[in-house]
Coordinates of N, CA and C and ligand atoms in Angstrom, one line a residue:
M27 N 202.9 82.2 299.2 CA 204.2 81.9 299.8 C 204.1 80.7 300.7
K28 N 205.0 79.7 300.6 CA 205.0 78.6 301.5 C 205.8 79.0 302.7
N29 N 205.5 78.3 303.8 CA 206.2 78.5 305.1 C 207.2 77.3 305.3
L30 N 208.4 77.7 305.8 CA 209.4 76.7 306.1 C 209.7 76.8 307.6
A31 N 210.1 75.6 308.1 CA 210.7 75.6 309.4 C 212.0 74.8 309.3
V32 N 213.0 75.2 310.1 CA 214.3 74.5 310.1 C 214.4 73.9 311.5
L33 N 214.8 72.6 311.6 CA 215.1 71.9 312.8 C 216.6 71.7 312.9
A34 N 217.3 72.1 313.9 CA 218.7 72.1 314.0 C 219.2 71.8 315.5
S35 N 220.3 71.1 315.6 CA 220.7 70.8 317.0 C 222.1 71.5 317.3
G36 N 222.7 72.0 316.3 CA 224.1 72.5 316.5 C 224.4 73.9 316.1
R37 N 225.5 74.0 315.4 CA 226.0 75.3 315.0 C 225.1 76.2 314.1
G38 N 224.4 75.4 313.2 CA 223.5 76.1 312.3 C 224.1 76.9 311.2
T39 N 225.2 76.4 310.7 CA 225.8 77.1 309.5 C 224.9 76.9 308.3
N40 N 224.2 75.7 308.2 CA 223.3 75.5 307.0 C 222.1 76.4 307.2
L41 N 221.6 76.5 308.5 CA 220.5 77.4 308.8 C 220.9 78.8 308.3
Q42 N 222.1 79.3 308.6 CA 222.5 80.6 308.2 C 222.5 80.8 306.7
A43 N 222.9 79.8 306.0 CA 222.9 79.9 304.5 C 221.4 79.9 304.0
I44 N 220.5 79.2 304.7 CA 219.1 79.3 304.3 C 218.5 80.6 304.6
I45 N 218.8 81.2 305.8 CA 218.3 82.5 306.1 C 218.8 83.5 305.1
H46 N 220.0 83.4 304.7 CA 220.6 84.3 303.7 C 219.8 84.2 302.3
S47 N 219.6 82.9 301.9 CA 218.9 82.7 300.6 C 217.4 83.1 300.7
V48 N 216.8 83.1 301.8 CA 215.4 83.5 301.9 C 215.4 85.1 301.8
K49 N 216.4 85.7 302.5 CA 216.5 87.2 302.5 C 216.7 87.7 301.1
K50 N 217.6 87.0 300.4 CA 217.9 87.4 299.0 C 216.8 87.1 298.0
G51 N 215.8 86.3 298.4 CA 214.7 85.9 297.5 C 215.0 84.8 296.6
F52 N 216.2 84.1 296.9 CA 216.6 82.9 296.1 C 215.7 81.8 296.5
I53 N 215.4 81.7 297.8 CA 214.3 80.8 298.3 C 213.1 81.6 298.5
K54 N 212.1 81.3 297.6 CA 210.8 82.1 297.7 C 209.9 81.5 298.7
A55 N 210.1 81.7 300.0 CA 209.3 81.2 301.0 C 209.6 82.0 302.3
D56 N 208.7 81.8 303.3 CA 209.0 82.5 304.6 C 209.5 81.4 305.5
L57 N 210.6 81.8 306.2 CA 211.2 80.9 307.2 C 210.5 81.4 308.5
V58 N 209.6 80.6 309.0 CA 208.7 81.1 310.1 C 209.1 80.6 311.5
L59 N 209.9 79.5 311.5 CA 210.2 78.9 312.8 C 211.5 78.1 312.8
V60 N 212.3 78.2 313.8 CA 213.5 77.3 314.0 C 213.3 76.6 315.3
I61 N 213.4 75.3 315.3 CA 213.3 74.5 316.5 C 214.6 73.7 316.8
S62 N 215.0 73.7 318.0 CA 216.1 72.9 318.4 C 215.8 72.0 319.6
D63 N 216.4 70.8 319.6 CA 216.3 69.9 320.8 C 217.4 70.2 321.8
R64 N 218.3 71.2 321.5 CA 219.4 71.5 322.4 C 219.3 73.0 322.8
K65 N 219.3 73.2 324.1 CA 219.1 74.6 324.5 C 220.2 75.5 324.1
K66 N 221.4 74.9 324.0 CA 222.6 75.8 323.7 C 222.9 75.8 322.3
A67 N 222.1 75.3 321.4 CA 222.4 75.2 320.0 C 222.6 76.7 319.5
F68 N 223.7 76.9 318.8 CA 224.0 78.2 318.3 C 222.9 78.6 317.2
A69 N 222.3 77.6 316.6 CA 221.3 77.8 315.6 C 220.2 78.7 316.1
L70 N 219.8 78.5 317.4 CA 218.7 79.3 318.0 C 219.1 80.8 318.0
K71 N 220.4 81.0 318.4 CA 220.9 82.4 318.4 C 220.8 83.0 317.0
R72 N 221.2 82.2 316.0 CA 221.2 82.7 314.6 C 219.8 83.1 314.2
A73 N 218.8 82.3 314.6 CA 217.4 82.5 314.3 C 217.0 83.8 314.9
R74 N 217.2 83.9 316.2 CA 216.7 85.1 316.9 C 217.4 86.4 316.4
R75 N 218.6 86.3 316.0 CA 219.4 87.4 315.5 C 218.7 87.9 314.2
A76 N 218.1 86.9 313.4 CA 217.5 87.2 312.1 C 216.0 87.5 312.3
G77 N 215.6 87.6 313.5 CA 214.2 87.9 313.8 C 213.2 86.8 313.5
I78 N 213.7 85.6 313.6 CA 212.9 84.4 313.3 C 212.5 83.8 314.7
E79 N 211.3 83.3 314.8 CA 210.9 82.7 316.0 C 211.7 81.4 316.3
A80 N 212.3 81.4 317.5 CA 213.2 80.3 317.8 C 212.7 79.5 319.0
L81 N 212.5 78.2 318.9 CA 211.9 77.5 320.0 C 212.9 76.3 320.4
Y82 N 213.2 76.3 321.7 CA 213.9 75.1 322.3 C 212.8 74.2 322.8
A83 N 212.8 73.0 322.2 CA 211.9 71.9 322.6 C 212.7 70.8 323.3
D84 N 212.5 70.7 324.6 CA 213.3 69.8 325.4 C 212.7 68.4 325.4
P85 N 213.5 67.4 324.7 CA 212.9 66.0 324.6 C 212.7 65.4 326.0
K86 N 213.4 65.8 327.0 CA 213.3 65.2 328.3 C 211.9 65.5 329.0
R87 N 211.2 66.5 328.5 CA 209.9 66.8 329.0 C 208.8 65.8 328.5
F88 N 209.2 64.9 327.6 CA 208.2 64.0 327.0 C 208.5 62.5 327.3
S89 N 207.5 61.7 327.4 CA 207.7 60.3 327.8 C 208.3 59.4 326.8
S90 N 208.1 59.8 325.5 CA 208.6 59.0 324.4 C 209.0 59.8 323.2
R91 N 209.7 59.2 322.3 CA 210.0 59.9 321.0 C 208.7 60.3 320.3
E92 N 207.7 59.3 320.3 CA 206.5 59.6 319.6 C 205.8 60.8 320.2
A93 N 205.8 60.9 321.6 CA 205.1 62.1 322.2 C 205.8 63.4 321.8
Y94 N 207.2 63.3 321.8 CA 207.9 64.5 321.5 C 207.6 64.9 320.0
D95 N 207.6 63.9 319.1 CA 207.3 64.2 317.7 C 205.9 64.7 317.5
R96 N 205.0 64.2 318.3 CA 203.6 64.7 318.2 C 203.5 66.2 318.5
Y97 N 204.3 66.5 319.6 CA 204.4 67.9 320.0 C 205.0 68.8 318.9
L98 N 206.1 68.3 318.3 CA 206.7 69.0 317.2 C 205.8 69.2 316.0
V99 N 205.1 68.1 315.6 CA 204.2 68.2 314.5 C 203.0 69.2 314.8
G100 N 202.5 69.2 316.0 CA 201.5 70.1 316.4 C 201.9 71.5 316.3
T101 N 203.2 71.8 316.8 CA 203.8 73.1 316.8 C 204.0 73.6 315.3
L102 N 204.4 72.7 314.5 CA 204.7 73.0 313.1 C 203.3 73.3 312.4
K103 N 202.3 72.5 312.7 CA 201.0 72.8 312.0 C 200.4 74.1 312.5
K104 N 200.6 74.4 313.8 CA 200.0 75.6 314.3 C 200.7 76.8 313.6
A105 N 202.0 76.7 313.3 CA 202.7 77.7 312.6 C 202.5 77.7 311.1
R106 N 201.6 76.8 310.7 CA 201.3 76.7 309.2 C 202.5 76.4 308.4
V107 N 203.4 75.5 308.9 CA 204.6 75.1 308.2 C 204.3 74.1 307.1
D108 N 204.7 74.4 305.9 CA 204.5 73.5 304.7 C 205.7 72.5 304.5
Y109 N 206.9 73.0 304.8 CA 208.1 72.2 304.5 C 209.0 72.2 305.8
V110 N 209.6 71.1 306.1 CA 210.5 71.0 307.3 C 211.9 70.7 306.8
I111 N 212.8 71.5 307.2 CA 214.2 71.4 306.7 C 215.1 71.0 307.9
L112 N 215.6 69.8 307.8 CA 216.5 69.3 308.8 C 217.9 69.8 308.5
A113 N 218.5 70.5 309.5 CA 219.9 71.0 309.2 C 220.7 70.7 310.5
G114 N 221.2 69.4 310.5 CA 222.0 69.0 311.6 C 221.1 68.7 312.8
F115 N 219.9 68.2 312.6 CA 219.0 67.8 313.7 C 219.3 66.4 314.1
M116 N 219.9 66.2 315.3 CA 220.5 64.9 315.7 C 219.5 63.9 316.3
R117 N 218.3 63.9 315.7 CA 217.3 62.9 316.2 C 216.6 62.3 315.0
I118 N 216.2 61.0 315.2 CA 215.5 60.3 314.1 C 214.0 60.6 314.3
L119 N 213.4 60.9 313.2 CA 212.0 61.3 313.3 C 211.1 60.0 313.3
S120 N 210.1 60.0 314.0 CA 209.2 58.9 314.1 C 208.3 58.8 312.9
P121 N 207.8 57.6 312.6 CA 207.0 57.4 311.3 C 205.8 58.4 311.3
S122 N 205.2 58.7 312.4 CA 204.0 59.6 312.4 C 204.4 61.0 311.9
F123 N 205.6 61.4 312.3 CA 206.1 62.7 311.9 C 206.3 62.7 310.4
I124 N 206.9 61.6 309.9 CA 207.2 61.5 308.4 C 205.9 61.5 307.6
R125 N 204.9 60.8 308.2 CA 203.6 60.7 307.4 C 203.0 62.0 307.4
A126 N 203.1 62.8 308.5 CA 202.4 64.1 308.6 C 203.0 65.1 307.6
Y127 N 204.3 64.9 307.2 CA 204.9 65.8 306.2 C 205.5 65.0 305.1
K128 N 204.7 64.1 304.5 CA 205.2 63.2 303.5 C 205.8 63.9 302.3
N129 N 207.1 63.6 301.9 CA 207.8 64.2 300.8 C 207.9 65.7 301.0
K130 N 207.8 66.2 302.3 CA 208.0 67.6 302.6 C 209.0 67.8 303.7
I131 N 209.8 66.8 303.9 CA 210.9 67.0 304.9 C 212.2 66.7 304.1
L132 N 213.1 67.7 304.3 CA 214.4 67.6 303.6 C 215.5 67.4 304.6
N133 N 216.6 66.6 304.2 CA 217.8 66.5 305.0 C 219.0 66.7 304.2
I134 N 220.1 67.1 304.8 CA 221.4 67.2 304.1 C 222.4 66.3 304.8
H135 N 223.1 65.6 304.0 CA 224.1 64.6 304.6 C 225.5 64.9 303.9
P136 N 226.5 64.9 304.8 CA 227.9 65.3 304.2 C 228.6 64.1 303.6
A137 N 228.0 63.4 302.7 CA 228.7 62.3 302.0 C 227.8 62.0 300.8
L138 N 228.3 61.2 299.9 CA 227.5 60.7 298.7 C 226.7 59.5 299.1
L139 N 225.5 59.7 299.5 CA 224.6 58.5 299.9 C 224.4 57.6 298.7
P140 N 224.4 56.3 298.9 CA 224.2 55.6 300.2 C 225.5 55.3 301.0
A141 N 226.6 55.9 300.6 CA 227.9 55.7 301.3 C 227.9 56.5 302.6
F142 N 228.5 56.0 303.6 CA 228.7 56.7 304.9 C 227.5 57.4 305.5
K143 N 226.4 56.6 305.6 CA 225.2 57.0 306.4 C 225.6 57.2 307.8
G144 N 224.8 58.0 308.5 CA 225.0 58.1 310.0 C 225.9 59.2 310.4
V145 N 226.3 59.2 311.6 CA 227.1 60.3 312.2 C 228.6 60.2 311.7
D146 N 229.3 61.4 311.8 CA 230.7 61.5 311.5 C 231.1 61.0 310.1
A147 N 230.2 61.3 309.2 CA 230.4 60.8 307.8 C 231.7 61.3 307.2
I148 N 232.1 62.5 307.5 CA 233.3 63.1 306.9 C 234.6 62.4 307.3
P149 N 234.8 62.4 308.6 CA 236.0 61.7 309.1 C 236.0 60.2 308.7
R150 N 234.8 59.5 308.7 CA 234.8 58.1 308.3 C 235.2 57.9 306.9
A151 N 234.7 58.8 306.0 CA 235.0 58.7 304.6 C 236.5 59.0 304.4
Y152 N 237.0 60.0 305.1 CA 238.5 60.3 305.0 C 239.3 59.2 305.4
R153 N 239.0 58.6 306.6 CA 239.8 57.4 307.1 C 239.7 56.2 306.2
Y154 N 238.6 56.1 305.5 CA 238.4 55.0 304.6 C 239.3 55.1 303.4
G155 N 239.7 56.4 303.1 CA 240.6 56.6 302.0 C 239.9 56.8 300.6
V156 N 238.6 57.3 300.7 CA 237.9 57.6 299.4 C 238.6 58.7 298.7
K157 N 238.6 58.6 297.4 CA 239.1 59.7 296.6 C 238.1 60.8 296.2
V158 N 236.8 60.4 296.3 CA 235.7 61.3 296.1 C 234.7 61.1 297.2
T159 N 234.2 62.2 297.8 CA 233.1 62.1 298.7 C 232.1 63.2 298.2
G160 N 231.3 63.8 299.1 CA 230.4 64.8 298.6 C 229.3 65.2 299.6
V161 N 228.2 65.7 299.0 CA 227.1 66.2 299.7 C 225.8 65.6 299.1
T162 N 224.8 65.2 299.9 CA 223.6 64.8 299.4 C 222.4 65.5 300.1
V163 N 221.5 66.0 299.3 CA 220.2 66.5 299.9 C 219.1 65.6 299.4
H164 N 218.3 65.1 300.4 CA 217.3 64.1 300.1 C 216.0 64.3 300.9
L165 N 214.9 63.7 300.4 CA 213.7 63.7 301.1 C 213.8 62.7 302.2
V166 N 213.1 62.9 303.3 CA 213.3 62.0 304.5 C 212.2 61.0 304.4
D167 N 212.6 59.7 304.5 CA 211.6 58.7 304.7 C 211.9 58.0 306.1
E168 N 211.4 56.8 306.2 CA 211.5 56.2 307.6 C 212.8 55.6 307.9
A169 N 213.7 55.4 306.9 CA 215.0 54.9 307.2 C 216.0 56.0 307.3
T170 N 217.1 55.9 308.1 CA 218.0 56.9 308.3 C 218.8 57.2 307.0
D171 N 219.0 58.5 306.7 CA 219.8 58.9 305.5 C 219.5 58.1 304.3
H172 N 218.2 58.0 303.9 CA 217.8 57.0 302.9 C 216.8 57.5 301.8
G173 N 216.0 58.5 302.1 CA 215.0 58.9 301.2 C 215.4 59.3 299.8
P174 N 214.5 59.5 298.8 CA 214.8 59.9 297.4 C 215.7 61.2 297.4
I175 N 216.7 61.1 296.5 CA 217.7 62.1 296.4 C 217.3 63.3 295.5
I176 N 217.4 64.5 296.0 CA 217.1 65.7 295.2 C 218.4 66.2 294.5
L177 N 219.4 66.4 295.2 CA 220.7 66.9 294.6 C 221.9 66.2 295.3
Q178 N 222.9 66.0 294.5 CA 224.2 65.5 295.0 C 225.3 66.2 294.3
E179 N 226.4 66.4 295.1 CA 227.6 67.0 294.4 C 228.8 66.4 295.0
P180 N 229.7 65.9 294.1 CA 230.9 65.3 294.5 C 231.9 66.3 295.0
V181 N 232.8 65.8 295.9 CA 233.9 66.6 296.4 C 235.1 65.7 296.4
P182 N 236.2 66.1 295.6 CA 237.4 65.2 295.5 C 238.2 65.4 296.8
V183 N 238.9 64.3 297.2 CA 239.7 64.3 298.4 C 241.2 64.2 297.8
S184 N 241.9 65.3 298.1 CA 243.3 65.3 297.6 C 244.3 64.7 298.6
D185 N 245.4 64.2 298.1 CA 246.4 63.5 299.0 C 246.9 64.4 300.1
T186 N 247.0 65.7 299.9 CA 247.6 66.6 300.9 C 246.6 67.2 301.8
Q187 N 245.3 66.9 301.6 CA 244.3 67.5 302.4 C 244.2 66.9 303.8
S188 N 244.0 67.8 304.8 CA 243.7 67.3 306.2 C 242.2 67.0 306.3
V189 N 241.8 66.3 307.3 CA 240.4 66.1 307.5 C 239.7 67.4 307.8
A190 N 240.3 68.3 308.5 CA 239.7 69.6 308.7 C 239.5 70.4 307.4
E191 N 240.4 70.3 306.5 CA 240.3 71.0 305.2 C 239.1 70.4 304.4
L192 N 239.0 69.0 304.5 CA 238.0 68.4 303.8 C 236.6 68.8 304.4
E193 N 236.5 68.8 305.7 CA 235.3 69.3 306.4 C 234.9 70.7 305.9
A194 N 235.8 71.6 305.8 CA 235.6 73.0 305.4 C 235.0 73.0 304.0
R195 N 235.7 72.2 303.2 CA 235.3 72.2 301.7 C 233.9 71.6 301.6
I196 N 233.6 70.6 302.3 CA 232.2 70.0 302.2 C 231.2 70.9 302.8
H197 N 231.5 71.6 303.8 CA 230.5 72.6 304.4 C 230.2 73.7 303.4
R198 N 231.3 74.2 302.7 CA 231.1 75.2 301.7 C 230.1 74.7 300.6
V199 N 230.3 73.5 300.2 CA 229.4 72.9 299.2 C 228.0 72.8 299.7
E200 N 227.8 72.4 301.0 CA 226.5 72.3 301.6 C 225.8 73.6 301.6
H201 N 226.5 74.7 301.9 CA 225.8 76.0 302.0 C 225.3 76.5 300.7
R202 N 225.9 76.0 299.6 CA 225.4 76.3 298.3 C 224.3 75.3 297.8
L203 N 224.5 74.0 298.1 CA 223.6 73.0 297.6 C 222.2 73.0 298.3
Y204 N 222.2 73.2 299.6 CA 221.0 73.1 300.4 C 219.9 74.2 299.9
P205 N 220.3 75.4 299.8 CA 219.4 76.4 299.2 C 218.9 76.0 297.8
Q206 N 219.8 75.5 297.0 CA 219.4 75.1 295.6 C 218.3 74.0 295.7
A207 N 218.5 73.0 296.5 CA 217.6 71.9 296.6 C 216.2 72.4 297.2
I208 N 216.3 73.3 298.2 CA 215.0 73.8 298.7 C 214.3 74.6 297.7
A209 N 215.0 75.5 296.9 CA 214.4 76.2 295.8 C 213.7 75.3 294.8
R210 N 214.4 74.2 294.5 CA 213.9 73.2 293.6 C 212.6 72.6 294.1
L211 N 212.6 72.2 295.3 CA 211.5 71.5 295.9 C 210.3 72.5 295.9
L212 N 210.6 73.8 296.2 CA 209.5 74.8 296.3 C 208.9 75.1 294.9
S213 N 209.7 74.9 293.9 CA 209.3 75.2 292.5 C 208.1 74.4 292.0
G214 N 207.9 73.3 292.7 CA 206.8 72.4 292.3 C 207.0 71.7 291.0
T215 N 208.3 71.6 290.6 CA 208.5 71.0 289.3 C 209.1 69.6 289.5
L216 N 209.2 69.1 290.7 CA 209.8 67.8 291.0 C 208.7 66.8 291.1
K217 N 209.1 65.6 290.6 CA 208.1 64.5 290.7 C 208.9 63.3 291.3
V218 N 208.3 62.7 292.3 CA 208.9 61.6 293.0 C 208.4 60.3 292.5
K219 N 209.3 59.5 291.8 CA 208.9 58.3 291.2 C 209.7 57.2 291.9
G220 N 209.1 56.5 292.9 CA 209.8 55.5 293.6 C 211.0 56.2 294.3
R221 N 212.2 55.8 294.1 CA 213.4 56.4 294.7 C 213.9 57.6 293.9
R222 N 213.3 57.7 292.7 CA 213.9 58.8 291.8 C 213.1 60.1 291.9
V223 N 213.9 61.2 292.0 CA 213.2 62.5 291.9 C 213.6 63.1 290.6
L224 N 212.5 63.4 289.8 CA 212.7 63.8 288.4 C 212.2 65.2 288.2
S225 N 212.8 66.0 287.3 CA 212.2 67.3 287.0 C 211.2 67.1 285.9
R226 N 210.1 67.8 286.0 CA 209.1 67.6 284.9 C 209.0 68.9 284.1
Ligands
LIG327 C1 226.1 69.3 308.4 O1 227.3 68.8 308.0 C2 225.0 68.4 307.8 O2 225.4 67.8 306.6 C3 224.8 67.4 308.9 O3 225.0 68.1 310.1 C4 225.8 69.2 309.9 C5 225.1 70.4 310.4 O4 226.0 71.5 310.4 N1 223.5 66.8 308.7 P1 225.5 73.0 310.8 O5 224.8 72.9 312.2 O6 224.5 73.4 309.7 O7 226.6 73.9 310.8

């Protein structure tokens, strides 16, 4: 069994979906650790409630991003974590972190990348007037919201939909798509060829 860790800064609804999928055996791995850079992140509560080790790591205790990330990698290695799942973790990982877990860090983004990278992707796509947006799960590389794509799913935007309704719809898709992508990554059947992730 592989070990997973989830890094989250906020509500943790994706974390909740992952906890559920691990419990059901759909994700065949152990979720051993949840780390947050925010003390009040609800994700930490969700982890503790599920009996998972939950760690608040305060970035202000470290002199630089690199030092903080070295601490995170050390903590993950000590917990024998094989895969790192970013679920609303609002920090950019440093190159040394990405090298330490090459092709073993996943991120979820609430838009069809490469469109609407960065924060507030859903309201930005809505205001732009797109007719289709969606969800992307990708491997993390050194550029933001950029690495090879594992799964994407489109979400249509209807004329009568409010931005809140679109957000809700996208989150529902995320909660299904992220566990699927994690299960796929764990299956060992994926091959990364440049930017393309292929099933073998
Ligand atoms: C999700 O929309 C995800 O796509 C983005 O951050 C949000 C996290 O939401 N990266 P939650 O904390 O999992 O509810």
